[in-house]
Short mmCIF file of C-alpha atoms in Angstrom, two decimals:
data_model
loop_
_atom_site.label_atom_id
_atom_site.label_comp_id
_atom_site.label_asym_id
_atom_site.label_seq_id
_atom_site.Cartn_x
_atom_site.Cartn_y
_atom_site.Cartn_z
CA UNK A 1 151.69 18.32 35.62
CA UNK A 2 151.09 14.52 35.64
CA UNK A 3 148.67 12.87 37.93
CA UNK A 4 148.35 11.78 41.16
CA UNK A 5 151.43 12.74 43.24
CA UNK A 6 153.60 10.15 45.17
CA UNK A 7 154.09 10.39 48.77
CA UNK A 8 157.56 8.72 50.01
CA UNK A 9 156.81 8.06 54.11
CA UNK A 10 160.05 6.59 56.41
CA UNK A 11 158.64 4.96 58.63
CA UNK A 12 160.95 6.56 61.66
CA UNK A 13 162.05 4.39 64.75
CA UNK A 14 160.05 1.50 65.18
CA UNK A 15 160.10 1.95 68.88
CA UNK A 16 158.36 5.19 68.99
CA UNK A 17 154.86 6.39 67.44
CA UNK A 18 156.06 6.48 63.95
CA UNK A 19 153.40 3.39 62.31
CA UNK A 20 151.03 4.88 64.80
CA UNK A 21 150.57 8.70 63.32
CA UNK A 22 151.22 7.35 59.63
CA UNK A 23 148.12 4.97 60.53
CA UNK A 24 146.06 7.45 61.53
CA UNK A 25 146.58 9.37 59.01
CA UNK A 26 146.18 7.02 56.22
CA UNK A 27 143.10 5.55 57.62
CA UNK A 28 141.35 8.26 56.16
CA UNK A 29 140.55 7.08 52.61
CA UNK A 30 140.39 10.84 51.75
CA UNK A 31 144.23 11.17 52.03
CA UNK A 32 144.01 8.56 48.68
CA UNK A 33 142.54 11.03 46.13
CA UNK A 34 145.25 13.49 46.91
CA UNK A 35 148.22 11.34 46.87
CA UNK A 36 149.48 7.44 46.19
CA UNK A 37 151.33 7.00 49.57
CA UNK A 38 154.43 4.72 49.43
CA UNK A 39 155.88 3.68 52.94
CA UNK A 40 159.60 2.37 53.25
CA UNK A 41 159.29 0.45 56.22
CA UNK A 42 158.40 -3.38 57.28
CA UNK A 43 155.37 -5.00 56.59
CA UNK A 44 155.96 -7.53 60.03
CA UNK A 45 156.78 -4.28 62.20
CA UNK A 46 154.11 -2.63 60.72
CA UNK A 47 151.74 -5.30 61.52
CA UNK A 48 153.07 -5.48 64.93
CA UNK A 49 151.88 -1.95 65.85
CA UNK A 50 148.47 -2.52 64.32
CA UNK A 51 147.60 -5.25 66.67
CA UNK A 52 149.31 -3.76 69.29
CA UNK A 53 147.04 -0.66 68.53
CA UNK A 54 144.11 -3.03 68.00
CA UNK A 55 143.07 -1.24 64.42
CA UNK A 56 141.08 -3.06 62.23
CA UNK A 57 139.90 -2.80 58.62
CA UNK A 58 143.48 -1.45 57.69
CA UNK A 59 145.93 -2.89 54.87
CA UNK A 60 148.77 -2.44 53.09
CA UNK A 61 150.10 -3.42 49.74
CA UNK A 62 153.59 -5.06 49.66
CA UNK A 63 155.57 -3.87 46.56
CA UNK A 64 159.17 -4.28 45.69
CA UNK A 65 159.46 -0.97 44.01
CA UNK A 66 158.01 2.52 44.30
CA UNK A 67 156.69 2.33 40.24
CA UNK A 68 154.75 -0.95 41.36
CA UNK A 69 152.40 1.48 43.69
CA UNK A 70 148.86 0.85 43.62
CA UNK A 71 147.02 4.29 43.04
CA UNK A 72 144.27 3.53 45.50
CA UNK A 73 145.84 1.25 48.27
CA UNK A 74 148.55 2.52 50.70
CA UNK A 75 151.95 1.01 49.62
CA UNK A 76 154.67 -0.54 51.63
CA UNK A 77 158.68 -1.26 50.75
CA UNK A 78 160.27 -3.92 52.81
CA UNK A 79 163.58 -2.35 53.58
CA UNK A 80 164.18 -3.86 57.10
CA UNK A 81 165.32 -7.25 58.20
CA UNK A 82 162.41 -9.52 58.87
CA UNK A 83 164.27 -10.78 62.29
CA UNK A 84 164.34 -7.36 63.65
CA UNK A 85 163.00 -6.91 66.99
CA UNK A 86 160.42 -4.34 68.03
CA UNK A 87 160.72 -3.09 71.87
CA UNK A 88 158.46 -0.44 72.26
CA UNK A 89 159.41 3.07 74.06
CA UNK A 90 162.90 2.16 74.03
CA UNK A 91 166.17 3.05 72.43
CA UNK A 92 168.09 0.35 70.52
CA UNK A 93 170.24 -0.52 68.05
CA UNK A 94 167.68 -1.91 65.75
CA UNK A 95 165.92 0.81 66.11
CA UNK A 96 167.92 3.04 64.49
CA UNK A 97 169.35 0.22 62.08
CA UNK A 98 165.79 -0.10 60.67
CA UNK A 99 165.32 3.68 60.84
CA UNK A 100 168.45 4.47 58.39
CA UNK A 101 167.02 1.43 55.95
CA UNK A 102 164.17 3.09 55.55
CA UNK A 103 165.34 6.68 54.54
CA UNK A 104 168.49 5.51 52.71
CA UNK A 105 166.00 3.53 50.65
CA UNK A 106 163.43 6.18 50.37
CA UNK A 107 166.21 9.32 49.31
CA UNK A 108 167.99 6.76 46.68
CA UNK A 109 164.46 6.79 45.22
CA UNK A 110 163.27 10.06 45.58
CA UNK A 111 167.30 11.53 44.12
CA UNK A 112 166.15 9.02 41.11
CA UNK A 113 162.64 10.16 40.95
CA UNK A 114 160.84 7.52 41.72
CA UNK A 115 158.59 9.15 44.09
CA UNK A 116 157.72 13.11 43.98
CA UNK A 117 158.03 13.89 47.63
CA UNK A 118 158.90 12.50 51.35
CA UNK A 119 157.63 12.68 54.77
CA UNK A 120 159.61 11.06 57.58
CA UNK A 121 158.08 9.91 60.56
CA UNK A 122 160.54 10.57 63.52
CA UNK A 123 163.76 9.53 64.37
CA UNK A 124 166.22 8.79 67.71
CA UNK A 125 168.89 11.23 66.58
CA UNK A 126 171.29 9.26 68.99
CA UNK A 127 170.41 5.25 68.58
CA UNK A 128 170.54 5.89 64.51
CA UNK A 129 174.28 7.43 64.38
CA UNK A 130 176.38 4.85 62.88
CA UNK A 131 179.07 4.91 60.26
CA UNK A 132 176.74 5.34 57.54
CA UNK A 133 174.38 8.09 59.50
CA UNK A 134 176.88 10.64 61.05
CA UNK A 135 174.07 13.72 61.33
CA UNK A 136 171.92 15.45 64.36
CA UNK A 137 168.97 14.93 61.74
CA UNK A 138 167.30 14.56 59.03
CA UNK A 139 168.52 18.09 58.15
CA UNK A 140 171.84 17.85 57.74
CA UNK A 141 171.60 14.42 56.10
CA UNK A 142 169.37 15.34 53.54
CA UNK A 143 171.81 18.67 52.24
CA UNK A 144 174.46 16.15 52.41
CA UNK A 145 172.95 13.74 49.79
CA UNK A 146 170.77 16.71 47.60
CA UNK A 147 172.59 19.87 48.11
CA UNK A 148 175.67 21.79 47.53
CA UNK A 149 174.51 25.19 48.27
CA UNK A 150 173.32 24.16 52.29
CA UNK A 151 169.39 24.01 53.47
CA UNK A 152 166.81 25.68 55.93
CA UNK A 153 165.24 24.04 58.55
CA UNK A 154 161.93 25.72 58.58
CA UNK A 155 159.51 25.54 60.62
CA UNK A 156 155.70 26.15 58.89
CA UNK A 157 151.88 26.51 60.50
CA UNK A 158 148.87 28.29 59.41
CA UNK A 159 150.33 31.07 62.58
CA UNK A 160 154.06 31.47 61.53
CA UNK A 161 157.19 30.12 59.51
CA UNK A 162 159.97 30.08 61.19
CA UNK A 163 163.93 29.77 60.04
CA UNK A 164 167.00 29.11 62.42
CA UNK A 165 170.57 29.73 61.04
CA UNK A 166 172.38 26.93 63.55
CA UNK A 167 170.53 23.82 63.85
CA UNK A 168 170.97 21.09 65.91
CA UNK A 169 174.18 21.59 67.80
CA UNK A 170 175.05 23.33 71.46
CA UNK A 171 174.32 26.23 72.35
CA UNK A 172 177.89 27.33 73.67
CA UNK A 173 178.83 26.81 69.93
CA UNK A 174 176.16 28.94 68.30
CA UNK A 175 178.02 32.81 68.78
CA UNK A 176 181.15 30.84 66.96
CA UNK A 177 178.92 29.39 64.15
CA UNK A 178 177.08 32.55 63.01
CA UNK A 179 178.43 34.74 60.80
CA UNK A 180 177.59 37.07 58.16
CA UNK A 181 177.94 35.10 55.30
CA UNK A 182 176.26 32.42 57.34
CA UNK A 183 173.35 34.51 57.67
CA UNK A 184 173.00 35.51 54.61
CA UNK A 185 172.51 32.51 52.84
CA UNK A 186 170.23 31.29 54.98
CA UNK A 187 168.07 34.46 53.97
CA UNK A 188 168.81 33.51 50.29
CA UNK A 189 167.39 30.25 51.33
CA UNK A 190 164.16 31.39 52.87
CA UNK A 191 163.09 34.24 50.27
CA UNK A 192 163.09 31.65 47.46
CA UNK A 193 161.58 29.69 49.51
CA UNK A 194 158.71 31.59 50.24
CA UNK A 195 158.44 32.85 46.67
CA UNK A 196 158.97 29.90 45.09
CA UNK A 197 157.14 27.06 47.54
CA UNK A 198 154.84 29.16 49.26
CA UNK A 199 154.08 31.51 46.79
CA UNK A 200 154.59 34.69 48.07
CA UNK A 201 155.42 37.39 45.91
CA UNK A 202 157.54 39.49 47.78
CA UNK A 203 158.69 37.88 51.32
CA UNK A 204 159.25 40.40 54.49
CA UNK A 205 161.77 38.33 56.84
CA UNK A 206 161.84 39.12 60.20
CA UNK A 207 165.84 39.00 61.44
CA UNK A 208 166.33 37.83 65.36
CA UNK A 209 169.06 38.74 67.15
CA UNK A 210 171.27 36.69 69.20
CA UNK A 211 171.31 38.40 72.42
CA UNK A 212 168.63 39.80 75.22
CA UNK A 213 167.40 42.81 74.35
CA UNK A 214 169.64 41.99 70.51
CA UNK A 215 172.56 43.29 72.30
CA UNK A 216 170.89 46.52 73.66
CA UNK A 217 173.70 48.71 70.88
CA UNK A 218 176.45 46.37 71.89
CA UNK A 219 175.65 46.66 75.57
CA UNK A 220 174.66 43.02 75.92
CA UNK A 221 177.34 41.72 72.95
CA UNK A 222 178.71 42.37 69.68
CA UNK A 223 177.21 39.62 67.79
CA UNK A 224 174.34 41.98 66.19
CA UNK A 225 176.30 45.03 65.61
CA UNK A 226 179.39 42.76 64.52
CA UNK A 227 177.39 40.29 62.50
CA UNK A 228 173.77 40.11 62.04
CA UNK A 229 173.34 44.44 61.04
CA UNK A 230 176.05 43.29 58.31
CA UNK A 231 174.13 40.39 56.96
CA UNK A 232 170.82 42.41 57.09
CA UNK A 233 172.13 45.39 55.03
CA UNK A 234 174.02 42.99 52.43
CA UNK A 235 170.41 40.82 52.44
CA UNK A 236 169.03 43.93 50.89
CA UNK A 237 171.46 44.71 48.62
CA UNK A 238 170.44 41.20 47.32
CA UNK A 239 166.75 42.55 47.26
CA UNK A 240 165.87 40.27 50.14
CA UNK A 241 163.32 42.45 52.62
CA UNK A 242 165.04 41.51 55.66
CA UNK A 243 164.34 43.57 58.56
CA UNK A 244 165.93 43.83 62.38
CA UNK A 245 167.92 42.55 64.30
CA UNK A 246 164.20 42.55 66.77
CA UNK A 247 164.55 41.42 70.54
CA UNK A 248 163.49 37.82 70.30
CA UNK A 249 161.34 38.21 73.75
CA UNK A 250 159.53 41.20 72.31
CA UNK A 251 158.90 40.02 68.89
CA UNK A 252 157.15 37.10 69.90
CA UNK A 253 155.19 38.80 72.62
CA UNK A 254 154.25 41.53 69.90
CA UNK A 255 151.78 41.32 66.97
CA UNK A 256 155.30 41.65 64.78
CA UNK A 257 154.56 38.42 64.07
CA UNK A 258 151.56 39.49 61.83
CA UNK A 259 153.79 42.11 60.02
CA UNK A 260 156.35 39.50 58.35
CA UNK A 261 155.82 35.99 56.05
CA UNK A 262 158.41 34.44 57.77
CA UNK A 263 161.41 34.90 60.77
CA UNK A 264 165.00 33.78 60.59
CA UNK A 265 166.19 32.97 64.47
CA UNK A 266 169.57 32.66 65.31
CA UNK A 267 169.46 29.16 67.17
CA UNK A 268 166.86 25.99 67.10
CA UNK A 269 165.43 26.95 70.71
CA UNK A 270 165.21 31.05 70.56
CA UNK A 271 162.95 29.72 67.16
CA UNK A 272 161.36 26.21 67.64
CA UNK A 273 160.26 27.03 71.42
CA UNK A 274 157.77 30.26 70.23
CA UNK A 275 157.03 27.95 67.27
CA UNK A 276 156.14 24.72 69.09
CA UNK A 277 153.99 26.91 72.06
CA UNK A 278 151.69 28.17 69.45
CA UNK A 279 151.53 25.45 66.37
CA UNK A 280 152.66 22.65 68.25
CA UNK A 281 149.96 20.48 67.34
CA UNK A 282 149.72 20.82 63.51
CA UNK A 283 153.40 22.39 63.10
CA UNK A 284 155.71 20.84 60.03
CA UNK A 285 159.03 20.66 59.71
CA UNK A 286 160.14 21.42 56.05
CA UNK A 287 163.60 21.57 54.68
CA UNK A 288 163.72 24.42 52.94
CA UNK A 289 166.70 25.01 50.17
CA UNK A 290 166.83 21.60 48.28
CA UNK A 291 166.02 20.54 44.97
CA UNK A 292 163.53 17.69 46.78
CA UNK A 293 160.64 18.02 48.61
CA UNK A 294 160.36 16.70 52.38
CA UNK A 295 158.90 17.55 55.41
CA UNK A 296 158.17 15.92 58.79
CA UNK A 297 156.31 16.49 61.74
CA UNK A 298 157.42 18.75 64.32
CA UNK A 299 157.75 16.58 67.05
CA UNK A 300 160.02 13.46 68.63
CA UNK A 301 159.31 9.81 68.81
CA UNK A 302 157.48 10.15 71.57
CA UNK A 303 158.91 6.71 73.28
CA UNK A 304 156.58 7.59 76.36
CA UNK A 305 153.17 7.12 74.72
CA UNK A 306 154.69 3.97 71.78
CA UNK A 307 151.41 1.78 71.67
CA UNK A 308 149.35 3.26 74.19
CA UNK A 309 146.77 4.41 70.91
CA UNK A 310 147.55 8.34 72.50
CA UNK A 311 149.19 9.78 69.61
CA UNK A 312 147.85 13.11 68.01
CA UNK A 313 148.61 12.31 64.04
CA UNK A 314 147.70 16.25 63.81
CA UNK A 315 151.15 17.03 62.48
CA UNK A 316 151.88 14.10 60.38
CA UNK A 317 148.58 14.82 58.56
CA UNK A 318 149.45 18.54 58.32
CA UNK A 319 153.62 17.50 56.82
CA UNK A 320 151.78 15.02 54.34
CA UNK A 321 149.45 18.29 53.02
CA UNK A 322 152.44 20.38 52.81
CA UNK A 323 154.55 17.73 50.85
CA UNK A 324 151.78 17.78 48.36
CA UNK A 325 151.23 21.55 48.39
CA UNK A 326 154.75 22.52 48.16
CA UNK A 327 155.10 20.04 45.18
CA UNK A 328 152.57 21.29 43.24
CA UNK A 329 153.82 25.06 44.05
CA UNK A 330 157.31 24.02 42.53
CA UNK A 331 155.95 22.60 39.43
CA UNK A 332 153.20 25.57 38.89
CA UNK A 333 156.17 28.04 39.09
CA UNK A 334 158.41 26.07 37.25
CA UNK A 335 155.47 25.86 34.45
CA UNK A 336 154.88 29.92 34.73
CA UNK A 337 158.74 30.30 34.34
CA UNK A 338 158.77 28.33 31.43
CA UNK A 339 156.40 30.33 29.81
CA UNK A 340 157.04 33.23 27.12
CA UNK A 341 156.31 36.94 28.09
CA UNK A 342 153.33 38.07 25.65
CA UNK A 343 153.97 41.85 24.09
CA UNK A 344 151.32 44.01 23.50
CA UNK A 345 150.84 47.18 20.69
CA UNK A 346 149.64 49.89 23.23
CA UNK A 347 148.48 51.48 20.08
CA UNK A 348 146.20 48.75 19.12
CA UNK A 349 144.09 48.57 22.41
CA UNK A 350 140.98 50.26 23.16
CA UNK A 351 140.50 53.36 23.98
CA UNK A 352 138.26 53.60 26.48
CA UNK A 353 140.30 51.95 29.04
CA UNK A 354 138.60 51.84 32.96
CA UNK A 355 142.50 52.78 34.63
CA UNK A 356 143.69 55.83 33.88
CA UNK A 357 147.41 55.93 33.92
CA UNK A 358 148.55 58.29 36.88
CA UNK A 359 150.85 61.88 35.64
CA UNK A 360 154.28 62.16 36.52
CA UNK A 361 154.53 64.64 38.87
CA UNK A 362 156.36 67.96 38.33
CA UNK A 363 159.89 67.85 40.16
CA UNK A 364 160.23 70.48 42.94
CA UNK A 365 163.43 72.23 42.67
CA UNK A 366 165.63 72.21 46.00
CA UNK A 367 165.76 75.16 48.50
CA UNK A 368 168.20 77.12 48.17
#
């Protein structure tokens, strides 16, 4: 692998915490020897929030290009506008203008490999929709631009990792958008996922069901017996451990949890909300499924608390660890892979092994 990895960071809306949490993170000279961070952002809005915040002893290197990056300095990409205005804790349409810059500049160069990873600071999923941003999210603008075979929002913590099949849409439209199929590539998703970024030989995926009680044997709805059963027992004709459908309520308020490497929920709330109670704090967004690497933290913009100096960078920290971690598990795997199988004359070895190879035992013939 080559040296130090490079950190992509958008910069989010400029209205909300965004410069704040990348700040605080950052400050920490520590966070250089792990990675050369690169924000796509604006210097002037950036300086803005640091005397609003009133830090000191904090600078950034202006570069035109990600491969100018200084290894020891924290980097930053002018995408935005010099004349754009900053109105903290509220909603507008420079906002979200200077929000899209930022990660339309930072995914051309991470799709042309000019930075390893990205971590995006949050958004305002409504003031960014324009003609060029169409999407609830990050999410679904990311598999637009790097996949053809979908993504995972997943949900990660040192407590849980956590999958939903429907993202960010209504909830009177999530029974219409799950389906077996559906389902099952989202398990496809999250095994190699797990194996491949997280390392984990073989994944046991805990499957929600839809309904109270998951339908109670069609009692409370079809959807599991219909649907989810279906995906589950295809799943594991795929070799993917996937086990359930389990009561969402009673999973959560079980040690389950403890049982399983991951859970696939049905819809962002019946997932995020058990998620978010217990690993709210230092929880990470990571889109699982694409041939990139990004993550976030798991929370909003936080307009309320924009330059107040109250924002936990907890989760940003914990998103810019996982970018790096999850980077490095992708290339050590790739590396293994690449590797030849070495064969071995059984004949040739010693002996006096310390493992004795266990007997087949005899076969019992049936009653009659």
């Amino acid at each position: 692998m080559k040296g130090k990895i490079k950190i992509g960071i958008t910069h989010g809306d400029i209205n909300g915490i965004g410069y704040e949490i990348i700040f605080k993170t950052l400050a920490d000279n520590r966070m250089l020897d792990f990675c050369t961070p690169v924000i796509y952002g604006s210097s002037k809005v950036a300086a803005y929030h640091r005397k609003t915040l009133n830090i000191a002893n904090f600078s950034l290197n202006n570069i035109k290009e990600a491969n100018e990056a200084h290894p020891k300095r924290v980097n930053i990409i002018n995408c935005v506008d010099d004349e754009v205005r900053v109105e903290l804790g509220k909603a507008t349409k420079d906002g979200g203008t200077a929000a899209y810059m930022a990660i339309e500049k930072a995914t051309n160069d991470l799709k042309d490999g000019n930075i390893d990873a990205l971590v995006t600071a949050p958004i305002h999923k409504k003031n960014i929709q324009s003609d060029e941003f169409s999407f609830p999210g990050h999410t679904e603008y990311l598999e637009q631009k790097f996949s053809d075979n979908g993504s995972l929002m997943l949900l990660i913590s040192d407590i849980m990792k956590v999958g939903v099949v429907t993202g960010h849409i209504p909830v009177t439209q999530v029974s219409n958008a799950i389906n077996t199929d559906k389902i099952v590539d989202k398990l496809r998703i999250l095994n190699h996922s797990l194996k491949n970024d997280f390392t984990i030989r073989k994944p046991k995926i805990a499957v929600l069901g839809l309904n109270p009680h998951a339908g109670d044997n069609g009692l409370i709805g079809k959807e599991e017996i219909d649907v989810i059963i279906p995906a589950i027992e295809k799943a594991k004709s795929l070799g993917i451990m996937a086990l359930g459908p389990y009561p969402a309520d009673g999973f959560f308020g079980s040690n389950n949890l403890s049982k399983f490497d991951a859970v696939l929920a049905m819809y962002h709330d019946q997932g995020l909300i058990p998620f978010k109670t217990l690993s709210f704090s230092n929880g990470v967004n990571f889109t699982a499924g694409l041939p990139v690497v990004r993550t976030s933290p798991d929370h909003g913009t936080a307009f309320e608390i924009a330059g107040q100096d109250k924002a936990d960078p907890e989760s940003f920290r914990q998103a810019l660890y996982q970018a790096i971690d999850i980077y490095k598990s992708r290339n050590n795997n790739a590396e293994i892979s690449k590797r030849p199988l070495r064969s071995y004359d059984i004949s040739k070895m010693d002996d006096k092994l310390d493992v004795e190879l266990p007997k087949e035992e005899p076969k019992q013939e049936d009653e009659a």
